[in-house]
Short mmCIF file of C-alpha atoms (C1' of nucleotides) in Angstrom, two decimals:
data_model
loop_
_atom_site.label_atom_id
_atom_site.label_comp_id
_atom_site.label_asym_id
_atom_site.label_seq_id
_atom_site.Cartn_x
_atom_site.Cartn_y
_atom_site.Cartn_z
CA MET A 1 152.71 102.56 73.35
CA PRO A 2 153.14 105.79 75.02
CA LYS A 3 152.71 108.48 72.30
CA VAL A 4 152.37 112.01 72.89
CA GLY A 5 148.62 113.78 73.12
CA MET A 6 146.93 111.05 74.62
CA GLU A 7 145.03 113.20 77.26
CA PRO A 8 142.13 114.08 75.03
CA LEU A 9 141.56 110.74 73.86
CA ARG A 10 141.93 109.03 77.30
CA ARG A 11 139.49 111.41 78.60
CA LYS A 12 137.03 110.73 75.74
CA ALA A 13 137.11 107.11 76.17
CA LEU A 14 137.03 107.25 80.13
CA ILE A 15 133.93 109.30 79.92
CA ASP A 16 132.52 106.99 77.00
CA ALA A 17 133.27 103.86 79.39
CA THR A 18 131.65 105.68 82.27
CA VAL A 19 128.46 105.94 80.48
CA SER A 20 128.31 102.23 79.22
CA ALA A 21 129.47 101.05 82.42
CA ILE A 22 126.69 102.78 84.43
CA GLY A 23 124.26 101.85 81.74
CA ALA A 24 125.37 97.88 82.19
CA ARG A 25 125.51 98.12 85.68
CA GLY A 26 122.55 100.37 86.10
CA SER A 27 123.87 102.62 88.81
CA LEU A 28 125.97 104.84 89.56
CA ASP A 29 128.12 102.49 91.73
CA VAL A 30 130.28 101.57 89.02
CA THR A 31 134.20 100.96 90.22
CA MET A 32 136.87 102.72 88.63
CA SER A 33 138.22 99.65 87.63
CA GLU A 34 135.29 98.77 85.63
CA ILE A 35 135.39 101.94 83.89
CA ALA A 36 139.25 101.75 83.29
CA GLY A 37 138.76 98.34 81.92
CA ARG A 38 136.32 99.45 79.58
CA ALA A 39 138.51 102.19 78.30
CA GLY A 40 141.23 99.52 78.01
CA VAL A 41 143.55 101.20 80.65
CA SER A 42 144.40 100.60 84.31
CA SER A 43 142.27 102.29 87.08
CA ALA A 44 145.35 104.27 88.10
CA LEU A 45 145.33 106.04 84.73
CA ALA A 46 141.77 107.05 85.75
CA HIS A 47 142.63 108.76 88.58
CA HIS A 48 145.90 110.05 86.90
CA TYR A 49 143.35 112.18 84.57
CA PHE A 50 140.44 112.81 86.67
CA GLY A 51 141.79 112.62 90.08
CA ALA A 52 138.80 111.53 92.01
CA LYS A 53 135.76 109.42 90.99
CA ASP A 54 133.55 112.21 91.79
CA GLU A 55 135.35 114.37 89.21
CA LEU A 56 134.94 111.46 86.61
CA LEU A 57 131.00 111.43 87.09
CA GLN A 58 130.86 115.23 87.04
CA ALA A 59 132.98 115.42 83.66
CA THR A 60 130.54 112.64 82.28
CA MET A 61 127.22 114.29 83.36
CA ARG A 62 128.73 117.48 81.54
CA HIS A 63 129.46 115.61 78.43
CA LEU A 64 126.03 114.19 78.41
CA LEU A 65 124.87 117.68 79.01
CA ALA A 66 126.64 119.36 76.19
CA GLU A 67 125.73 116.65 73.66
CA LEU A 68 121.85 117.19 74.57
CA ASN A 69 122.37 120.70 74.05
CA TRP A 70 124.03 120.60 70.89
CA ASP A 71 121.54 118.29 69.40
CA THR A 72 118.94 120.60 70.66
CA ARG A 73 120.62 123.73 69.04
CA GLN A 74 120.49 121.60 65.72
CA ALA A 75 117.10 121.07 65.87
CA LEU A 76 116.19 124.51 66.78
CA ALA A 77 117.96 125.82 64.17
CA ALA A 78 115.96 123.28 61.76
CA ALA A 79 112.56 124.54 63.19
CA GLN A 80 110.53 127.02 61.17
CA SER A 81 107.98 128.42 63.53
CA ALA A 82 106.82 128.52 67.20
CA ARG A 83 104.98 125.07 66.85
CA GLU A 84 107.96 123.40 65.16
CA ARG A 85 110.16 124.85 67.93
CA VAL A 86 107.99 122.82 70.42
CA SER A 87 108.06 119.89 68.50
CA ALA A 88 111.67 119.90 68.05
CA VAL A 89 112.42 120.13 71.77
CA ILE A 90 110.73 117.06 72.31
CA ALA A 91 111.84 115.18 69.33
CA VAL A 92 115.33 115.46 70.48
CA ASN A 93 114.83 114.38 73.91
CA PHE A 94 113.62 111.05 72.31
CA SER A 95 116.01 110.85 69.79
CA GLU A 96 118.18 108.04 68.60
CA ASN A 97 121.10 109.93 70.29
CA GLN A 98 119.32 110.60 73.65
CA PHE A 99 116.58 107.65 74.11
CA GLN A 100 119.55 105.09 74.67
CA PRO A 101 119.00 102.38 77.43
CA GLU A 102 122.58 103.78 78.41
CA THR A 103 122.42 107.29 78.32
CA ILE A 104 118.75 106.62 80.03
CA ALA A 105 120.06 104.90 83.06
CA ALA A 106 123.01 107.15 83.42
CA TRP A 107 120.72 110.20 83.31
CA LEU A 108 118.30 108.27 86.27
CA ALA A 109 121.55 107.31 88.23
CA PHE A 110 122.72 111.27 88.12
CA TYR A 111 119.38 112.33 89.39
CA VAL A 112 119.67 109.98 92.55
CA GLU A 113 123.64 111.09 92.92
CA ALA A 114 122.46 114.67 92.70
CA GLN A 115 120.36 114.42 96.07
CA LYS A 116 124.40 113.90 97.85
CA SER A 117 126.51 115.68 95.36
CA ALA A 118 126.19 119.64 95.35
CA ALA A 119 128.08 119.53 92.05
CA LEU A 120 126.02 117.17 90.16
CA ARG A 121 122.71 119.16 91.40
CA ARG A 122 123.88 122.53 90.14
CA LEU A 123 124.16 120.61 86.82
CA LEU A 124 120.95 118.92 86.77
CA ARG A 125 119.64 122.36 87.57
CA VAL A 126 121.37 123.56 84.42
CA TYR A 127 119.48 120.96 82.50
CA ALA A 128 116.22 121.74 83.86
CA ARG A 129 116.58 125.63 83.15
CA ARG A 130 117.75 124.94 79.82
CA LEU A 131 114.68 122.41 78.62
CA HIS A 132 112.36 124.66 80.28
CA SER A 133 113.79 127.95 78.26
CA ASN A 134 113.85 125.81 75.11
CA LEU A 135 110.44 124.62 75.29
CA MET A 136 109.38 128.67 76.15
CA SER A 137 111.13 129.56 73.12
CA GLY A 138 108.11 127.94 71.14
CA LEU A 139 105.52 127.73 73.73
CA ALA A 140 105.70 131.70 74.37
CA GLY A 141 104.40 132.52 70.83
CA LEU A 142 101.58 129.95 71.06
CA LEU A 143 100.04 130.55 74.65
CA PRO A 144 99.48 133.25 77.13
CA ARG A 145 102.49 133.49 79.31
CA PRO A 146 101.69 132.11 82.76
CA THR A 147 99.90 129.22 80.66
CA ALA A 148 102.96 128.51 78.51
CA ASP A 149 104.76 128.56 81.63
CA GLN A 150 102.78 125.75 83.09
CA ALA A 151 102.97 124.05 79.98
CA ALA A 152 106.60 123.85 79.64
CA GLU A 153 106.77 122.70 83.30
CA ALA A 154 104.51 119.90 82.27
CA ILE A 155 105.98 118.79 79.09
CA ALA A 156 109.43 118.57 81.35
CA ALA A 157 107.98 116.49 83.85
CA LEU A 158 106.31 114.32 81.20
CA ILE A 159 109.96 113.93 79.50
CA ASP A 160 111.30 113.13 82.93
CA GLY A 161 108.38 110.73 83.58
CA LEU A 162 108.75 108.91 80.47
CA TYR A 163 112.50 108.58 80.70
CA ILE A 164 112.13 106.82 84.17
CA ARG A 165 109.58 104.56 82.98
CA ARG A 166 111.23 103.80 79.78
CA ALA A 167 114.52 102.74 82.30
CA LEU A 168 112.06 99.96 83.65
CA ARG A 169 110.58 98.84 80.47
CA ASN A 170 106.96 99.61 81.66
CA GLY A 171 104.67 100.64 79.16
CA THR A 172 105.72 103.19 76.82
CA PRO A 173 108.37 101.57 75.55
CA ASN A 174 109.51 102.83 72.13
CA ALA A 175 110.40 106.55 71.20
CA THR A 176 107.63 106.78 68.88
CA GLY A 177 104.95 105.91 71.53
CA ALA A 178 106.76 108.66 73.69
CA ILE A 179 106.74 111.47 71.41
CA ALA A 180 102.97 110.28 70.64
CA ILE A 181 102.19 111.01 74.21
CA VAL A 182 103.75 114.52 74.80
CA GLU A 183 102.93 115.73 71.42
CA ASP A 184 99.36 114.56 72.41
CA TYR A 185 99.39 116.86 75.29
CA VAL A 186 100.76 119.65 73.27
CA GLU A 187 97.82 119.35 71.05
CA ALA A 188 95.45 119.25 73.92
CA LYS A 189 96.74 122.18 75.69
CA LEU A 190 96.65 124.03 72.15
CA GLY A 191 93.12 122.68 71.63
CA THR A 192 91.78 124.60 74.56
CA ALA A 193 93.73 127.81 74.78
CA ALA A 194 94.53 128.73 71.27
CA PRO A 195 92.62 129.46 68.02
CA ALA A 196 91.24 126.26 66.45
CA THR A 197 93.56 126.82 63.10
CA ILE A 198 96.37 125.69 65.43
CA ARG A 199 95.29 122.25 66.26
CA ASN A 200 95.50 118.98 64.60
CA ARG A 201 98.47 120.33 62.64
CA LEU A 202 100.72 117.07 63.52
CA SER A 203 98.91 114.11 63.97
CA GLY A 204 95.11 113.07 63.58
CA ASP A 205 92.94 113.95 66.39
CA GLN A 206 90.43 111.72 68.43
CA SER A 207 87.45 113.95 68.86
CA MET B 1 115.37 94.28 128.07
CA PRO B 2 114.54 91.58 126.07
CA LYS B 3 110.63 90.95 126.40
CA VAL B 4 108.99 88.82 123.97
CA GLY B 5 106.86 89.88 121.10
CA MET B 6 109.58 92.34 119.96
CA GLU B 7 109.63 90.86 116.32
CA PRO B 8 106.83 92.93 114.67
CA LEU B 9 107.85 96.45 116.54
CA ARG B 10 111.29 95.94 115.63
CA ARG B 11 110.53 95.04 111.72
CA LYS B 12 108.61 98.04 111.83
CA ALA B 13 111.14 100.42 113.45
CA LEU B 14 113.68 99.15 111.01
CA ILE B 15 111.38 99.66 107.77
CA ASP B 16 110.69 103.09 109.01
CA ALA B 17 114.32 103.66 109.75
CA THR B 18 115.15 102.53 106.46
CA VAL B 19 112.83 105.29 104.67
CA SER B 20 114.35 108.04 106.93
CA ALA B 21 118.13 107.03 106.22
CA ILE B 22 117.53 106.80 102.57
CA GLY B 23 115.57 109.77 102.67
CA ALA B 24 118.66 111.92 104.69
CA ARG B 25 121.29 110.08 102.88
CA GLY B 26 119.51 110.40 99.57
CA SER B 27 120.44 107.36 98.13
CA LEU B 28 119.91 103.49 98.75
CA ASP B 29 123.47 102.98 99.97
CA VAL B 30 122.93 103.40 103.31
CA THR B 31 124.77 101.16 105.70
CA MET B 32 123.10 98.62 107.84
CA SER B 33 124.72 100.14 110.83
CA GLU B 34 123.18 103.56 109.90
CA ILE B 35 119.66 102.07 109.44
CA ALA B 36 120.04 100.05 112.72
CA GLY B 37 121.30 103.00 114.74
CA ARG B 38 118.22 105.30 113.51
CA ALA B 39 116.11 102.39 114.75
CA GLY B 40 117.90 102.13 118.20
CA VAL B 41 119.23 98.84 117.78
CA SER B 42 122.48 97.21 116.76
CA SER B 43 123.18 96.17 112.96
CA ALA B 44 123.30 92.43 114.16
CA LEU B 45 119.63 92.97 114.81
CA ALA B 46 118.85 94.01 111.64
CA HIS B 47 120.63 91.18 109.90
CA HIS B 48 118.62 88.54 112.40
CA TYR B 49 115.26 89.83 111.34
CA PHE B 50 115.83 90.29 107.88
CA GLY B 51 118.84 88.16 106.80
CA ALA B 52 120.40 90.15 104.18
CA LYS B 53 120.32 93.81 103.43
CA ASP B 54 118.37 93.25 100.16
CA GLU B 55 115.46 91.80 102.09
CA LEU B 56 115.41 94.37 104.05
CA LEU B 57 114.98 97.05 100.98
CA GLN B 58 112.39 94.91 99.58
CA ALA B 59 110.49 95.07 102.95
CA THR B 60 110.52 98.78 102.95
CA MET B 61 109.46 99.07 99.17
CA ARG B 62 106.87 97.06 99.93
CA HIS B 63 105.67 98.72 102.67
CA LEU B 64 105.66 102.20 100.78
CA LEU B 65 103.45 100.34 98.15
CA ALA B 66 101.28 99.16 100.91
CA GLU B 67 100.66 102.28 102.27
CA LEU B 68 100.08 104.10 98.85
CA ASN B 69 97.72 101.47 98.02
CA TRP B 70 95.89 102.15 101.06
CA ASP B 71 95.73 105.43 100.69
CA THR B 72 94.49 105.03 97.01
CA ARG B 73 91.78 102.68 98.06
CA GLN B 74 90.34 105.06 100.58
CA ALA B 75 90.44 108.07 98.27
CA LEU B 76 88.87 105.91 95.68
CA ALA B 77 86.22 104.66 98.05
CA ALA B 78 85.16 108.40 98.48
CA ALA B 79 84.89 109.63 95.01
CA GLN B 80 81.23 109.87 93.49
CA SER B 81 82.00 109.70 89.84
CA ALA B 82 84.46 108.81 87.27
CA ARG B 83 85.88 112.43 87.36
CA GLU B 84 86.26 112.01 90.96
CA ARG B 85 87.97 108.89 90.42
CA VAL B 86 90.53 110.36 88.62
CA SER B 87 91.20 113.36 90.57
CA ALA B 88 91.44 111.24 93.56
CA VAL B 89 94.13 108.81 92.51
CA ILE B 90 95.88 111.95 91.32
CA ALA B 91 95.49 113.77 94.86
CA VAL B 92 96.77 110.63 96.66
CA ASN B 93 100.27 110.72 95.02
CA PHE B 94 100.75 114.30 95.77
CA SER B 95 99.13 114.05 99.45
CA GLU B 96 101.04 114.87 103.03
CA ASN B 97 101.68 111.22 103.14
CA GLN B 98 103.09 110.39 99.91
CA PHE B 99 104.66 113.57 98.84
CA GLN B 100 107.15 113.68 101.29
CA PRO B 101 110.95 114.36 100.67
CA GLU B 102 112.08 111.07 102.45
CA THR B 103 109.60 109.15 100.38
CA ILE B 104 110.21 110.57 97.07
CA ALA B 105 113.76 110.04 97.53
CA ALA B 106 113.07 106.64 98.51
CA TRP B 107 111.15 106.06 95.32
CA LEU B 108 113.74 107.65 93.37
CA ALA B 109 116.20 105.34 94.84
CA PHE B 110 114.11 102.38 94.27
CA TYR B 111 113.84 102.98 90.88
CA VAL B 112 117.46 102.97 89.97
CA GLU B 113 118.18 100.17 92.29
CA ALA B 114 115.49 98.36 90.35
CA GLN B 115 117.62 98.05 87.34
CA LYS B 116 119.99 95.95 89.25
CA SER B 117 117.24 93.83 91.17
CA ALA B 118 114.84 91.64 89.96
CA ALA B 119 112.86 91.79 93.16
CA LEU B 120 112.46 95.54 93.35
CA ARG B 121 111.91 95.81 89.64
CA ARG B 122 108.69 93.36 89.85
CA LEU B 123 107.70 95.44 92.91
CA LEU B 124 107.64 98.47 91.17
CA ARG B 125 106.08 97.04 87.90
CA VAL B 126 103.20 96.16 90.64
CA TYR B 127 102.99 99.95 91.51
CA ALA B 128 103.06 100.80 87.87
CA ARG B 129 100.23 98.41 87.02
CA ARG B 130 98.09 99.41 89.93
CA LEU B 131 98.43 103.11 89.19
CA HIS B 132 97.42 102.50 85.59
CA SER B 133 94.35 100.60 86.50
CA ASN B 134 93.55 102.95 89.15
CA LEU B 135 93.41 105.81 86.67
CA MET B 136 91.41 103.84 84.05
CA SER B 137 89.04 103.22 86.89
CA GLY B 138 87.85 106.60 86.41
CA LEU B 139 89.26 107.72 83.13
CA ALA B 140 87.55 104.76 81.18
CA GLY B 141 84.04 106.41 81.75
CA LEU B 142 85.28 109.66 80.61
CA LEU B 143 86.96 109.06 77.32
CA PRO B 144 87.06 106.22 74.50
CA ARG B 145 89.36 103.24 75.22
CA PRO B 146 92.55 103.75 73.34
CA THR B 147 92.67 107.59 74.28
CA ALA B 148 91.64 106.83 77.87
CA ASP B 149 94.84 104.13 78.09
CA GLN B 150 97.29 106.84 76.49
CA ALA B 151 95.84 109.53 79.02
CA ALA B 152 96.48 107.03 82.04
CA GLU B 153 99.94 106.66 80.39
CA ALA B 154 100.58 110.22 80.20
CA ILE B 155 99.50 110.84 83.68
CA ALA B 156 101.44 108.37 85.61
CA ALA B 157 104.50 109.94 83.52
CA LEU B 158 103.47 113.32 84.74
CA ILE B 159 103.21 112.07 88.38
CA ASP B 160 106.79 110.10 88.24
CA GLY B 161 108.04 113.05 86.57
CA LEU B 162 106.81 115.61 89.02
CA TYR B 163 108.32 113.31 91.84
CA ILE B 164 111.74 113.39 90.04
CA ARG B 165 111.57 117.00 89.76
CA ARG B 166 110.63 117.81 93.34
CA ALA B 167 113.61 115.92 94.43
CA LEU B 168 115.89 118.25 93.16
CA ARG B 169 113.62 121.14 94.36
CA ASN B 170 113.41 122.41 90.82
CA GLY B 171 110.25 124.44 89.91
CA THR B 172 107.12 122.63 90.74
CA PRO B 173 107.74 122.60 94.35
CA ASN B 174 104.78 122.27 96.27
CA ALA B 175 102.03 119.52 96.32
CA THR B 176 99.20 121.98 95.09
CA GLY B 177 101.30 123.16 92.12
CA ALA B 178 102.22 119.44 90.96
CA ILE B 179 98.04 118.89 91.07
CA ALA B 180 97.36 121.77 89.25
CA ILE B 181 99.79 120.60 86.57
CA VAL B 182 98.16 117.13 86.40
CA GLU B 183 94.84 118.28 86.71
CA ASP B 184 95.42 120.55 84.23
CA TYR B 185 96.13 117.99 81.73
CA VAL B 186 93.14 115.96 82.57
CA GLU B 187 90.65 119.19 81.93
CA ALA B 188 92.68 119.91 78.33
CA LYS B 189 92.31 115.94 77.70
CA LEU B 190 88.72 116.00 78.45
CA GLY B 191 87.90 119.44 76.63
CA THR B 192 89.25 118.17 73.10
CA ALA B 193 87.58 114.74 73.37
CA ALA B 194 84.53 114.84 75.69
CA PRO B 195 81.28 116.97 75.55
CA ALA B 196 81.68 120.11 76.84
CA THR B 197 79.62 119.83 79.90
CA ILE B 198 82.58 117.83 81.34
CA ARG B 199 84.88 120.60 80.98
CA ASN B 200 85.84 123.01 83.49
CA ARG B 201 84.41 121.03 86.36
CA LEU B 202 87.01 121.53 88.86
CA SER B 203 89.15 124.68 88.30
CA GLY B 204 88.79 127.58 86.10
CA ASP B 205 89.85 127.25 82.48
CA GLN B 206 92.05 129.90 80.79
CA SER B 207 90.62 130.20 77.39
"C1'" DT C 1 114.11 74.76 139.71
"C1'" DT C 2 116.16 73.51 134.92
"C1'" DT C 3 115.69 74.06 130.37
"C1'" DT C 4 114.27 76.17 126.19
"C1'" DT C 5 112.94 79.98 123.46
"C1'" DT C 6 113.44 84.62 122.29
"C1'" DA C 7 115.81 89.06 121.92
"C1'" DT C 8 120.49 91.21 121.64
"C1'" DT C 9 124.87 92.38 121.19
"C1'" DG C 10 130.14 93.32 120.35
"C1'" DA C 11 133.72 91.61 118.06
"C1'" DC C 12 135.50 89.56 114.33
"C1'" DT C 13 136.05 88.42 109.02
"C1'" DG C 14 136.41 88.88 104.30
"C1'" DA C 15 135.49 91.31 100.49
"C1'" DT C 16 135.37 95.30 97.99
"C1'" DC C 17 137.26 99.70 96.34
"C1'" DA C 18 139.18 104.58 96.06
"C1'" DA C 19 143.17 106.46 95.96
"C1'" DT C 20 148.44 106.74 96.37
"C1'" DC C 21 153.20 105.50 94.92
"C1'" DA C 22 157.03 104.43 93.11
"C1'" DA C 23 158.80 102.69 89.03
"C1'" DC C 24 159.17 102.17 83.99
"C1'" DA C 25 159.12 103.40 79.15
"C1'" DA C 26 158.88 106.14 74.86
"C1'" DA C 27 159.18 110.02 73.01
"C1'" DA C 28 160.85 115.40 72.77
"C1'" DA C 29 163.53 118.89 73.93
"C1'" DA C 30 168.44 120.06 75.24
"C1'" DT D 1 173.67 111.63 74.11
"C1'" DT D 2 171.54 113.36 77.95
"C1'" DT D 3 167.65 114.90 80.03
"C1'" DT D 4 162.87 116.15 80.74
"C1'" DT D 5 158.31 115.59 79.86
"C1'" DT D 6 154.33 112.77 79.20
"C1'" DG D 7 151.97 108.01 79.27
"C1'" DT D 8 150.93 104.13 81.98
"C1'" DT D 9 150.86 100.55 85.47
"C1'" DG D 10 151.13 97.05 89.50
"C1'" DA D 11 151.37 96.76 93.85
"C1'" DT D 12 149.88 98.45 98.22
"C1'" DT D 13 147.41 100.89 101.81
"C1'" DG D 14 143.45 102.46 104.36
"C1'" DA D 15 138.72 102.91 104.91
"C1'" DT D 16 134.18 100.79 104.55
"C1'" DC D 17 130.65 97.20 105.46
"C1'" DA D 18 127.68 93.20 104.95
"C1'" DG D 19 127.60 89.42 107.10
"C1'" DT D 20 128.66 85.72 110.82
"C1'" DC D 21 129.13 83.97 115.37
"C1'" DA D 22 129.55 83.19 120.02
"C1'" DA D 23 128.09 84.81 123.82
"C1'" DT D 24 124.75 86.75 127.29
"C1'" DA D 25 120.14 87.75 129.46
"C1'" DA D 26 115.46 87.98 130.13
"C1'" DA D 27 111.49 85.67 129.65
"C1'" DA D 28 108.64 81.25 129.40
"C1'" DA D 29 107.90 76.45 129.34
"C1'" DA D 30 108.87 72.01 131.53
#
DNA sequence: TTTTTTATTGACTGATCAATCAACAAAAAA
DNA sequence: TTTTTTGTTGATTGATCAGTCAATAAAAAA
């Protein structure tokens, strides 16, 4: 079997296997054998390409982050207004690609692991900063500065909160419901602080 | 040393030690020795009183839940109006007792572990249901039914989200800031759907 | 006093797992 | 063809831990 040029393929397969293993187990303490098995290789190979388990986990998280970033850039590019940019960022986080049980479990697990690992903590901070700045790229045009900043913080917290609750299959099950909650917040926020013409652009209101 | 009547004391000490060990390690994979050490006893004793590690973790979570519930009941009893009930529930979740790094780390870790353990999942569902119904005890008097339900969902997600972000020491550091964000949401929500007299009761608005 | 109950531990066992390594095999280069 | 590089694994090692158990000792009951 040994063909040349396997490395990138194996790396990709191992990273994908890591996400699915974490998703299946629901936590980060998956074994290297489990991951390697899912990728169809031996655990020794996983060590060969990634060294320590830690590095595989970091690479996996970087991959998740890169995918989210890619999706976000696509969505932002298609947005035509500040208001649409906000919705685009929200929508991406609950899109098919992102709002998958496997992916959610992985994010959650990484959040916990980040308390132990400085490297993962750094990566999560990158995520938080990006999310904030992506949200601000829309909000800055809709609300005065300090208010916009707080709104971005709230939206970010909402997104994280809805993720964590989804992991438990508590209320707020589907992506549609989650988006509705966040969009409703945005509307409420714009309704109290911005000209009325901006209100009620997307969904029907309930006043 | 063996005095009679040690059991309840040891149980309490072990549960406290579990919270602090989880807080220190930042994850649920603390060893029984670590926990027992913090409680000043041998790991064999921890097994003696709790059987398996799993049961100690469940007991710990039940304890956290009971404390939160107690604090919430106190706060609700002191509230004089529907609006105050909402604020009371919010305030409790960010109070000295609850919004502690140790406690936050424990909650987060339990969320992850709940994906593996049916027992922990059940406990977290109890928490979610209680939070929702406590919030509704105030919101039901301020907003029409379906809107109130969605608002409770959003507030719960906000609280969970702010917890998770606090764990990383991302933005939103202090409890005050967190409360401000949630209260601001409530105000915005009431502002669009309820009579104006209800608005701006607690904090200054920014319109 | 003797016996039983309660509290407590050190030492041990068995299982799990990350990480290593020597070995093998196919392809590419010489 | 021979040599080197690249890909791959089974077997092994060493560490870590949950859980068990026999033993000890103080207190309470008989």
